[in-house]
C-alpha positions as a LaTeX table, in Angstrom:
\begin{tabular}{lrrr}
\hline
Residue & $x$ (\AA) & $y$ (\AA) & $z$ (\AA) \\
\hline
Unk1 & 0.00 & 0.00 & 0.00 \\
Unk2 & 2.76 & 2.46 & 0.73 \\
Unk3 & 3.71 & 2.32 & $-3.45$ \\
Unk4 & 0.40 & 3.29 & $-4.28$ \\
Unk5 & 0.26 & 6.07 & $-1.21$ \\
Unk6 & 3.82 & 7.27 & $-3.04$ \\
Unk7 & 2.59 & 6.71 & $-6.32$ \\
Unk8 & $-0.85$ & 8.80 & $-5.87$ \\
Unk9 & 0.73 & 11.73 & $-4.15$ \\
Unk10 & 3.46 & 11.26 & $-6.69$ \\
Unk11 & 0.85 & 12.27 & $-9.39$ \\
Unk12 & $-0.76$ & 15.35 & $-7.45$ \\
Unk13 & $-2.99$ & 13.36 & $-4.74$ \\
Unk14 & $-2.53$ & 14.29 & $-1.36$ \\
Unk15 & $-3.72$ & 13.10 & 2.06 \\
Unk16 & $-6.43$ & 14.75 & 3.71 \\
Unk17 & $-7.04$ & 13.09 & 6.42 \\
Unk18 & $-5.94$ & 9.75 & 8.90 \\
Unk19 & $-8.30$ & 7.74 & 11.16 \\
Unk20 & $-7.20$ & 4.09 & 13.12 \\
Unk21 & $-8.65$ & 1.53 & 14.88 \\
Unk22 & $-11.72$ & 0.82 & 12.72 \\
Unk23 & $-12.63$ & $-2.15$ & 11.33 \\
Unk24 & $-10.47$ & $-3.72$ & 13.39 \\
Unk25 & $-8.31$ & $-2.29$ & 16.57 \\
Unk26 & $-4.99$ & $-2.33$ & 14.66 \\
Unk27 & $-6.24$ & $-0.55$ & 10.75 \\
Unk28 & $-5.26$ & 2.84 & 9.46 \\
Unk29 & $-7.41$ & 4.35 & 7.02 \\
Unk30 & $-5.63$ & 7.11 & 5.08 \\
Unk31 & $-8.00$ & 9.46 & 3.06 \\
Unk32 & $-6.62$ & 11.31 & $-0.74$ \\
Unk33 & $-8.37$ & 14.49 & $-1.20$ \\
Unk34 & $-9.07$ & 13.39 & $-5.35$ \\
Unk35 & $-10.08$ & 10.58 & $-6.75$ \\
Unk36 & $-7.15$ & 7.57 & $-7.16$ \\
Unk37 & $-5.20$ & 8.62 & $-10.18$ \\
Unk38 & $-4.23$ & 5.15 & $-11.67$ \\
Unk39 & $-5.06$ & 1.84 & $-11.23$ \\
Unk40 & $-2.74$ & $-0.58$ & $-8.56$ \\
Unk41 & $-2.57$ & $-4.35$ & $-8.45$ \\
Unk42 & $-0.87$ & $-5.72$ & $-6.00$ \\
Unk43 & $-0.89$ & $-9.22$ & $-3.62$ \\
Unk44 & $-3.26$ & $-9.25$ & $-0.83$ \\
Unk45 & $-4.75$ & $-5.90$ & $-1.87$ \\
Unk46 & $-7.92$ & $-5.33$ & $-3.20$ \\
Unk47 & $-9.95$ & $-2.38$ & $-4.94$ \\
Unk48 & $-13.39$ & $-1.49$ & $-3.83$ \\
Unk49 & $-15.69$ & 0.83 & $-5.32$ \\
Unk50 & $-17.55$ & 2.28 & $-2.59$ \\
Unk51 & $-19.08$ & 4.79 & $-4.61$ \\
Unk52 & $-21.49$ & 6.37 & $-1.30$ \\
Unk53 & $-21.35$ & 9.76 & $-0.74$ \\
Unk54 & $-21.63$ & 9.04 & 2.98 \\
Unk55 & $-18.58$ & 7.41 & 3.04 \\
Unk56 & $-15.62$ & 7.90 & 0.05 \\
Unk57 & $-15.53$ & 7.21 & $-3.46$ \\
Unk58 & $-13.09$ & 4.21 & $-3.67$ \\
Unk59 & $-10.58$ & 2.37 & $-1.66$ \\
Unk60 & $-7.74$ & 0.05 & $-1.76$ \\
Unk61 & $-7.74$ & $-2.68$ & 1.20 \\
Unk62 & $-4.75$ & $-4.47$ & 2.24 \\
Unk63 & $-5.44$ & $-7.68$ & 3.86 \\
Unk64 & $-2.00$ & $-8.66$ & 5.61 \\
Unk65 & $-2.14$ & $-5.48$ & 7.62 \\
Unk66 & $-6.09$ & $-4.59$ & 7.38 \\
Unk67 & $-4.75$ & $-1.03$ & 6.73 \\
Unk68 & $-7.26$ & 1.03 & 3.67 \\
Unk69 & $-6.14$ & 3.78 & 1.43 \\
Unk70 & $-9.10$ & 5.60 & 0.78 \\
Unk71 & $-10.51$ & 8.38 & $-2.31$ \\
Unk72 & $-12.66$ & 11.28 & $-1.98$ \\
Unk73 & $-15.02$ & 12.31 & $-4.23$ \\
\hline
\end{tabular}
């Protein structure tokens, strides 16, 4: 997760915000002000389309470490 974090505020993304401990006790959820930039495939991470106003536009999950990389609208 930490190459697409790089490679997102690489291209002109930028973090707008941080949260922890939701889903589960030990994730960090790291919100980009824009949209994701490019798409990312990588092992034990999966893309989500959220797509819910109420929450974010998109997000990348890593399942080793439960930590999310999240879009804004």
């Amino acid at each position: 997760m930490t190459e697409i974090l790089n490679q997102e505020v690489e291209l002109g993304n930028e973090i707008v915000e941080t949260s922890k401990g939701w889903p589960d006790e030990k994730t960090i959820i790291i919100f980009l002000g824009k949209p994701f930039m490019a798409k990312y495939t990588f092992e034990n991470v999966e893309y989500r389309n959220i797509d819910d106003p109420h929450y974010w536009k998109a997000e990348y999950v890593d399942f080793s470490t439960k930590h999310v990389l999240a879009c804004k609208f």
